[in-house]
Amino acid sequence: MAIAATDVSKDRSQARQKRMIADHFDKLEHAKETGKKVVYTFVPGNLTELIDALGMLPVLPEINALQSGMRKKSAEYIAEAEKAGHSEDVCTYVKCDIGMLKSGNVSPTGTRLPPPDLLLLSYTGCFTFMKWFELLKQEYNCPVVMLHVPYQADGMITDEMRRYIVDQLEQVVIPAMEQVAGKKLDMQELEKRLALSAKAEDDLVAVWESARHRPSPIDGYFGGVYYIGPIFSAFRGTEDAVHYYRELREEVTARMATGEGPTTPDGPTTNEKFRIVVEGPPNWTHFYDFWRMFSREGATVVASTYTRVGGLYDLGFRHDSRRPLETLADYCLGCYTNMNLPSRIDLIEQYIKRYDADGFLINSVKSCNSFSVGQLLVLRELEKRTGVPGGFVESDLVDPRYFGKANIDNRLQSYFQMLEGKKRKGAQ
Amino acid sequence: MIRERLDPAAEVLARAEVLADDLEMRSVRAFKEANPTALVVGHMPIYAPRPLFEALGCLPVAIFGAGDQLDIIRGDSYFQSYICHIPRSTIELGLSGRLESVDAMVFPSICDVIRNLGGMWKLLFPDRLSIYLDLPQNFDSAIGGRFYAGELRRIARELEKKGAKPLQAEALLLAIADENRRRELITELDALRREDPSRVRASEAYTVVRAGAALTARAHADLLDEFVTAAKQRHVRHFDNVRVVLCGSFCEQPPLALIRSLEKAGCDIVDDDFQLGWRMIESAIEVRDGEDPVDALARAYIEQGRPTASRYIADEIKGADLARRVRRLPADGVIFAAASFCDPALLDQPMLEAALRQQNIPFTSFKFAENTGQFQVIREQAGAFSDAVKLWGANV
């Protein structure tokens, strides 16, 4: 039986995050009364500082979808969308969101979500986002503004790419946002938020880096998705986020000092046996079951690529308040999903070596071609380059029909047994 | 000979079939032998700026996967079961050596699959050039147009480094003129089958257009011209079919036998989105006085681009263009035929269906893969649709 989110151990910072989220959804519920404008937008390549500087509130449909998955609501939402003619082949985040909308648009916390005043189609590295907002455009009577972010096909950001984004921000995106907000953008407000972003980013990187310690005081995948919550969503560029990441860093530092492992659904880890790097998004419908398949075996995830979809701060990027629009452009261009396959392989290789991993695992999700296409080649390349064994499981983001619990568990057990054998052989 | 006497288009159609089925790339190898220093530039669907490649002295080759002509052995081992078919067969073509004469591959930004396939190509074929063509989604000439013109110049520089001729304005002007002639003839072919679908079947038009995949625009235009001229001389036997628009074969192409099955089921396909790239730019590419032809090529994409699943539609209701086309042709209904797991086409479909429903235009839908081998169910479904449309029209 699946365990409810409320039955699991949590850190103090998690409680703070929960309060922040509840407060945000409360503001959203009362947005029409308070006159706050609501912007629906996406996580990778989001323009949170800009939205906040114009006094608007963001809603992130992917996060609603994943929360619906964790709260066991996604199956009925997906069924609702499929009943309305959406194909069984396509992204379940989209169908979950459409189904949620058709079912009254009640947020994962139980509050009612207001309709958008603006659909801000700023997406990085996933074409489905474009179709998603085309679909939402049919449902809502509001303007849509697009920010097209070029792809890092050759593994680098060029001046032409940056200029293209800045041109769009200056001439299309900001004017459209100002019109909806009913006020001009105050650049100083934007700069202030960008500076706050950089502070939080420093602390987040320290948290990621802590995983180099043995035992790792964090789980960089299952725990990591909580750590990225505020910075990838509505809170980057806020004082709240700065406080959250400072508190998180302190917690992690304290665990490192006492040699404690990460907090798992069943309490703190005491037996780090395997250090794993994970590629691909988690499954949300069986999130805690999936996590336990690792924690039960003493497997800690020391780094993951999913936690970099909203920014690769550990490669050095920080929002720079001295060049506000250029820094937003660089942020959008630099997210993990905007990296080409060879760069993604280089990064995972780097993580395997930097975090001294015993193995790496690919969770290939049906819904996400952006992640999944090429992952079997990623597996081969990484094994060839590092000699570290890779594992491969398949599931989905929020469609419970694609989470074969026994199958995944068997595969993972075999994989960890193989790692165990390899370790024993190495010790002899 | 008897066949040719009965059908004046038989001979040119037979030649087109050979070219369209040329998975062994014989014509490309022949081109390389005749032009040893010239490059061959392969490109994935749906659109690539072929005149640019021709101006650089390259032979553009449209790669549409391997259809139902090749057993996929190694290609499948690179993809999970829920990925569409075209990347599997394209990898198979590459690993089996069939694309050895292709010096560079262009991957246009149409979906996540083709995009990531470009990255895979870099890793699997490091000695070949793998180029990502980032098509803009901002359709302001001063913003998206400038970015795209920059992309075209970047690609030209990459090909020049690989050995292509330096880009000259005169050469590009000539290539654009050749492309415009090809497009005129495709338009004429489309008009011919629209006006009299019994004269030119959709499956024939498909073959003659597909034959141009590895031809220069000029050679393809000559072939199209020959076919159109011959088709006009045909004695035609008319069928009591319904007129349909086929929609959704966005990138991966259905097997030819599937198109023929639809025809046999009583459907005249009077418009379609097969091989979209040839018709991606609507009407001729115009070069203004004093304009750099690279900018003209970019402007044509920005201003004259056909609405497709890979192009962001900002100002119009999605599907409005399809509904207008159905009325204009006119057609009796729409058949949605999307490749399994094709995100862009399948995510578009509910919006297109809504637009058709609003206009009382009947439609039906099914999915295919490029190597689909069983057509009976599809034929029955299309037959039932055709009968229903004939009996009840818009009330289906």
PDB file of C-alpha atoms in Angstrom, chain B residues 217-392:
ATOM      1  CA  ALA B 217      15.031  21.494 -57.298  1.00  0.00           C
ATOM      2  CA  ARG B 218      15.602  21.805 -61.030  1.00  0.00           C
ATOM      3  CA  ALA B 219      15.666  18.060 -61.678  1.00  0.00           C
ATOM      4  CA  HIS B 220      12.618  17.575 -59.494  1.00  0.00           C
ATOM      5  CA  ALA B 221      10.749  20.365 -61.263  1.00  0.00           C
ATOM      6  CA  ASP B 222      11.454  18.687 -64.595  1.00  0.00           C
ATOM      7  CA  LEU B 223      10.068  15.400 -63.295  1.00  0.00           C
ATOM      8  CA  LEU B 224       6.964  17.103 -61.870  1.00  0.00           C
ATOM      9  CA  ASP B 225       6.430  18.957 -65.128  1.00  0.00           C
ATOM     10  CA  GLU B 226       6.649  15.734 -67.089  1.00  0.00           C
ATOM     11  CA  PHE B 227       4.152  14.023 -64.791  1.00  0.00           C
ATOM     12  CA  VAL B 228       1.668  16.916 -64.759  1.00  0.00           C
ATOM     13  CA  THR B 229       1.771  17.129 -68.565  1.00  0.00           C
ATOM     14  CA  ALA B 230       1.233  13.387 -68.919  1.00  0.00           C
ATOM     15  CA  ALA B 231      -1.521  13.269 -66.299  1.00  0.00           C
ATOM     16  CA  LYS B 232      -3.454  15.918 -68.176  1.00  0.00           C
ATOM     17  CA  GLN B 233      -3.585  13.540 -71.164  1.00  0.00           C
ATOM     18  CA  ARG B 234      -5.006  10.632 -69.202  1.00  0.00           C
ATOM     19  CA  HIS B 235      -8.372   9.114 -69.950  1.00  0.00           C
ATOM     20  CA  VAL B 236     -10.071   9.230 -66.616  1.00  0.00           C
ATOM     21  CA  ARG B 237     -12.514   6.868 -65.008  1.00  0.00           C
ATOM     22  CA  HIS B 238     -14.456   8.633 -62.259  1.00  0.00           C
ATOM     23  CA  PHE B 239     -15.273   7.121 -58.873  1.00  0.00           C
ATOM     24  CA  ASP B 240     -18.078   7.941 -56.502  1.00  0.00           C
ATOM     25  CA  ASN B 241     -15.753   8.821 -53.635  1.00  0.00           C
ATOM     26  CA  VAL B 242     -15.843  11.333 -50.813  1.00  0.00           C
ATOM     27  CA  ARG B 243     -13.353  14.165 -50.796  1.00  0.00           C
ATOM     28  CA  VAL B 244     -11.221  14.196 -47.657  1.00  0.00           C
ATOM     29  CA  VAL B 245      -8.308  16.119 -46.212  1.00  0.00           C
ATOM     30  CA  LEU B 246      -5.746  13.903 -44.526  1.00  0.00           C
ATOM     31  CA  CYS B 247      -4.113  15.498 -41.528  1.00  0.00           C
ATOM     32  CA  GLY B 248      -1.458  14.537 -38.997  1.00  0.00           C
ATOM     33  CA  SER B 249       1.353  12.852 -40.907  1.00  0.00           C
ATOM     34  CA  PHE B 250       3.494  15.571 -39.568  1.00  0.00           C
ATOM     35  CA  CYS B 251       6.990  14.087 -39.849  1.00  0.00           C
ATOM     36  CA  GLU B 252       6.865  10.274 -39.911  1.00  0.00           C
ATOM     37  CA  GLN B 253       5.208   9.208 -43.164  1.00  0.00           C
ATOM     38  CA  PRO B 254       2.566   6.505 -43.555  1.00  0.00           C
ATOM     39  CA  PRO B 255       3.431   3.598 -45.844  1.00  0.00           C
ATOM     40  CA  LEU B 256       2.263   4.133 -49.406  1.00  0.00           C
ATOM     41  CA  ALA B 257       0.031   1.069 -49.100  1.00  0.00           C
ATOM     42  CA  LEU B 258      -1.872   2.836 -46.334  1.00  0.00           C
ATOM     43  CA  ILE B 259      -2.593   5.798 -48.614  1.00  0.00           C
ATOM     44  CA  ARG B 260      -3.745   3.377 -51.309  1.00  0.00           C
ATOM     45  CA  SER B 261      -5.963   1.593 -48.768  1.00  0.00           C
ATOM     46  CA  LEU B 262      -7.719   4.867 -47.996  1.00  0.00           C
ATOM     47  CA  GLU B 263      -8.274   5.426 -51.707  1.00  0.00           C
ATOM     48  CA  LYS B 264      -9.651   1.924 -52.088  1.00  0.00           C
ATOM     49  CA  ALA B 265     -11.975   2.602 -49.154  1.00  0.00           C
ATOM     50  CA  GLY B 266     -13.661   5.342 -51.172  1.00  0.00           C
ATOM     51  CA  CYS B 267     -11.684   8.415 -50.110  1.00  0.00           C
ATOM     52  CA  ASP B 268     -10.252  10.940 -52.526  1.00  0.00           C
ATOM     53  CA  ILE B 269      -7.496  12.666 -50.555  1.00  0.00           C
ATOM     54  CA  VAL B 270      -7.735  16.146 -52.058  1.00  0.00           C
ATOM     55  CA  ASP B 271      -5.292  17.733 -49.621  1.00  0.00           C
ATOM     56  CA  ASP B 272      -2.854  16.423 -47.036  1.00  0.00           C
ATOM     57  CA  ASP B 273       0.169  17.254 -44.976  1.00  0.00           C
ATOM     58  CA  PHE B 274       2.413  14.504 -46.299  1.00  0.00           C
ATOM     59  CA  GLN B 275       6.021  15.630 -46.737  1.00  0.00           C
ATOM     60  CA  LEU B 276       5.147  19.019 -45.318  1.00  0.00           C
ATOM     61  CA  GLY B 277       8.527  20.550 -46.044  1.00  0.00           C
ATOM     62  CA  TRP B 278       7.876  20.989 -49.751  1.00  0.00           C
ATOM     63  CA  ARG B 279       4.849  23.165 -48.976  1.00  0.00           C
ATOM     64  CA  MET B 280       6.034  24.681 -45.729  1.00  0.00           C
ATOM     65  CA  ILE B 281       6.505  28.077 -47.322  1.00  0.00           C
ATOM     66  CA  GLU B 282       3.273  29.122 -48.949  1.00  0.00           C
ATOM     67  CA  SER B 283       3.735  30.791 -52.365  1.00  0.00           C
ATOM     68  CA  ALA B 284       7.002  31.857 -53.972  1.00  0.00           C
ATOM     69  CA  ILE B 285      10.069  33.025 -52.057  1.00  0.00           C
ATOM     70  CA  GLU B 286      10.391  36.636 -53.094  1.00  0.00           C
ATOM     71  CA  VAL B 287      13.726  38.473 -53.029  1.00  0.00           C
ATOM     72  CA  ARG B 288      13.205  42.214 -52.841  1.00  0.00           C
ATOM     73  CA  ASP B 289      15.401  44.709 -54.663  1.00  0.00           C
ATOM     74  CA  GLY B 290      18.697  45.017 -52.857  1.00  0.00           C
ATOM     75  CA  GLU B 291      17.761  42.348 -50.317  1.00  0.00           C
ATOM     76  CA  ASP B 292      20.316  39.750 -49.269  1.00  0.00           C
ATOM     77  CA  PRO B 293      18.807  36.438 -50.462  1.00  0.00           C
ATOM     78  CA  VAL B 294      19.637  34.836 -47.089  1.00  0.00           C
ATOM     79  CA  ASP B 295      17.379  37.425 -45.453  1.00  0.00           C
ATOM     80  CA  ALA B 296      14.719  36.707 -48.088  1.00  0.00           C
ATOM     81  CA  LEU B 297      14.864  32.998 -47.301  1.00  0.00           C
ATOM     82  CA  ALA B 298      14.451  33.765 -43.594  1.00  0.00           C
ATOM     83  CA  ARG B 299      11.637  36.242 -44.259  1.00  0.00           C
ATOM     84  CA  ALA B 300       9.751  33.683 -46.340  1.00  0.00           C
ATOM     85  CA  TYR B 301       9.800  31.256 -43.399  1.00  0.00           C
ATOM     86  CA  ILE B 302       8.665  33.949 -40.978  1.00  0.00           C
ATOM     87  CA  GLU B 303       5.943  35.504 -43.124  1.00  0.00           C
ATOM     88  CA  GLN B 304       4.769  32.701 -45.372  1.00  0.00           C
ATOM     89  CA  GLY B 305       5.154  29.655 -43.143  1.00  0.00           C
ATOM     90  CA  ARG B 306       2.293  27.205 -43.175  1.00  0.00           C
ATOM     91  CA  PRO B 307       0.610  26.629 -39.810  1.00  0.00           C
ATOM     92  CA  THR B 308       1.805  23.243 -38.590  1.00  0.00           C
ATOM     93  CA  ALA B 309       2.041  21.435 -35.284  1.00  0.00           C
ATOM     94  CA  SER B 310       5.639  22.597 -34.855  1.00  0.00           C
ATOM     95  CA  ARG B 311       4.856  26.264 -35.363  1.00  0.00           C
ATOM     96  CA  TYR B 312       3.446  28.376 -32.573  1.00  0.00           C
ATOM     97  CA  ILE B 313       0.132  29.889 -33.618  1.00  0.00           C
ATOM     98  CA  ALA B 314      -0.270  33.102 -31.678  1.00  0.00           C
ATOM     99  CA  ASP B 315      -3.074  35.080 -33.213  1.00  0.00           C
ATOM    100  CA  GLU B 316      -5.544  32.576 -34.497  1.00  0.00           C
ATOM    101  CA  ILE B 317      -7.713  29.790 -33.168  1.00  0.00           C
ATOM    102  CA  LYS B 318      -5.857  26.547 -33.695  1.00  0.00           C
ATOM    103  CA  GLY B 319      -7.550  24.582 -36.441  1.00  0.00           C
ATOM    104  CA  ALA B 320      -9.103  27.612 -38.111  1.00  0.00           C
ATOM    105  CA  ASP B 321      -6.718  27.171 -41.026  1.00  0.00           C
ATOM    106  CA  LEU B 322      -7.714  23.510 -41.435  1.00  0.00           C
ATOM    107  CA  ALA B 323     -11.435  24.343 -41.347  1.00  0.00           C
ATOM    108  CA  ARG B 324     -10.903  27.083 -43.939  1.00  0.00           C
ATOM    109  CA  ARG B 325      -9.009  24.683 -46.194  1.00  0.00           C
ATOM    110  CA  VAL B 326     -11.795  22.108 -45.978  1.00  0.00           C
ATOM    111  CA  ARG B 327     -14.342  24.748 -47.043  1.00  0.00           C
ATOM    112  CA  ARG B 328     -12.143  26.199 -49.767  1.00  0.00           C
ATOM    113  CA  LEU B 329     -11.203  22.934 -51.476  1.00  0.00           C
ATOM    114  CA  PRO B 330     -14.052  21.891 -50.905  1.00  0.00           C
ATOM    115  CA  ALA B 331     -13.770  18.627 -48.979  1.00  0.00           C
ATOM    116  CA  ASP B 332     -16.434  16.519 -47.283  1.00  0.00           C
ATOM    117  CA  GLY B 333     -14.445  15.665 -44.190  1.00  0.00           C
ATOM    118  CA  VAL B 334     -11.102  15.138 -42.501  1.00  0.00           C
ATOM    119  CA  ILE B 335      -9.153  12.002 -41.660  1.00  0.00           C
ATOM    120  CA  PHE B 336      -6.656  12.429 -38.842  1.00  0.00           C
ATOM    121  CA  ALA B 337      -3.771  10.041 -39.330  1.00  0.00           C
ATOM    122  CA  ALA B 338      -0.969  10.702 -36.876  1.00  0.00           C
ATOM    123  CA  ALA B 339       2.065   8.570 -36.197  1.00  0.00           C
ATOM    124  CA  SER B 340       1.879   6.736 -32.889  1.00  0.00           C
ATOM    125  CA  PHE B 341       3.652   8.654 -30.112  1.00  0.00           C
ATOM    126  CA  CYS B 342       3.974  11.761 -32.276  1.00  0.00           C
ATOM    127  CA  ASP B 343       3.621  14.474 -29.636  1.00  0.00           C
ATOM    128  CA  PRO B 344       3.151  17.507 -31.893  1.00  0.00           C
ATOM    129  CA  ALA B 345       0.462  15.926 -34.070  1.00  0.00           C
ATOM    130  CA  LEU B 346      -1.362  14.194 -31.236  1.00  0.00           C
ATOM    131  CA  LEU B 347      -1.324  17.220 -28.945  1.00  0.00           C
ATOM    132  CA  ASP B 348      -2.685  19.331 -31.806  1.00  0.00           C
ATOM    133  CA  GLN B 349      -5.473  16.938 -32.643  1.00  0.00           C
ATOM    134  CA  PRO B 350      -8.020  17.840 -29.918  1.00  0.00           C
ATOM    135  CA  MET B 351      -7.725  21.519 -30.926  1.00  0.00           C
ATOM    136  CA  LEU B 352      -8.163  20.737 -34.604  1.00  0.00           C
ATOM    137  CA  GLU B 353     -11.104  18.467 -33.842  1.00  0.00           C
ATOM    138  CA  ALA B 354     -12.741  21.255 -31.817  1.00  0.00           C
ATOM    139  CA  ALA B 355     -12.383  23.645 -34.752  1.00  0.00           C
ATOM    140  CA  LEU B 356     -13.960  21.092 -37.104  1.00  0.00           C
ATOM    141  CA  ARG B 357     -16.795  20.349 -34.681  1.00  0.00           C
ATOM    142  CA  GLN B 358     -17.590  24.025 -34.517  1.00  0.00           C
ATOM    143  CA  GLN B 359     -17.945  24.108 -38.304  1.00  0.00           C
ATOM    144  CA  ASN B 360     -19.861  20.808 -38.513  1.00  0.00           C
ATOM    145  CA  ILE B 361     -17.093  19.193 -40.517  1.00  0.00           C
ATOM    146  CA  PRO B 362     -17.056  15.395 -40.085  1.00  0.00           C
ATOM    147  CA  PHE B 363     -13.818  13.661 -39.163  1.00  0.00           C
ATOM    148  CA  THR B 364     -12.403  10.326 -38.107  1.00  0.00           C
ATOM    149  CA  SER B 365      -8.998   9.383 -36.760  1.00  0.00           C
ATOM    150  CA  PHE B 366      -6.491   6.563 -36.470  1.00  0.00           C
ATOM    151  CA  LYS B 367      -2.795   6.186 -35.780  1.00  0.00           C
ATOM    152  CA  PHE B 368      -0.105   4.519 -37.830  1.00  0.00           C
ATOM    153  CA  ALA B 369       3.610   3.777 -37.785  1.00  0.00           C
ATOM    154  CA  GLU B 370       5.805   4.092 -40.849  1.00  0.00           C
ATOM    155  CA  ASN B 371       6.115   0.289 -40.912  1.00  0.00           C
ATOM    156  CA  THR B 372       2.440  -0.488 -40.294  1.00  0.00           C
ATOM    157  CA  GLY B 373       1.655  -3.619 -42.277  1.00  0.00           C
ATOM    158  CA  GLN B 374      -2.005  -4.304 -41.504  1.00  0.00           C
ATOM    159  CA  PHE B 375      -4.483  -2.019 -43.222  1.00  0.00           C
ATOM    160  CA  GLN B 376      -7.726  -3.951 -42.970  1.00  0.00           C
ATOM    161  CA  VAL B 377      -8.994  -2.158 -39.867  1.00  0.00           C
ATOM    162  CA  ILE B 378      -8.014   1.229 -41.263  1.00  0.00           C
ATOM    163  CA  ARG B 379      -9.658   0.407 -44.573  1.00  0.00           C
ATOM    164  CA  GLU B 380     -12.871  -0.602 -42.842  1.00  0.00           C
ATOM    165  CA  GLN B 381     -12.854   2.524 -40.702  1.00  0.00           C
ATOM    166  CA  ALA B 382     -12.222   4.788 -43.695  1.00  0.00           C
ATOM    167  CA  GLY B 383     -14.859   2.928 -45.699  1.00  0.00           C
ATOM    168  CA  ALA B 384     -17.438   3.367 -42.953  1.00  0.00           C
ATOM    169  CA  PHE B 385     -16.519   7.047 -42.701  1.00  0.00           C
ATOM    170  CA  SER B 386     -16.816   7.524 -46.442  1.00  0.00           C
ATOM    171  CA  ASP B 387     -20.220   5.785 -46.533  1.00  0.00           C
ATOM    172  CA  ALA B 388     -21.461   7.791 -43.565  1.00  0.00           C
ATOM    173  CA  VAL B 389     -20.365  11.084 -45.107  1.00  0.00           C
ATOM    174  CA  LYS B 390     -22.088  10.181 -48.373  1.00  0.00           C
ATOM    175  CA  LEU B 391     -25.281   9.277 -46.552  1.00  0.00           C
ATOM    176  CA  TRP B 392     -25.456  11.959 -43.925  1.00  0.00           C
TER     177      TRP B 392
END
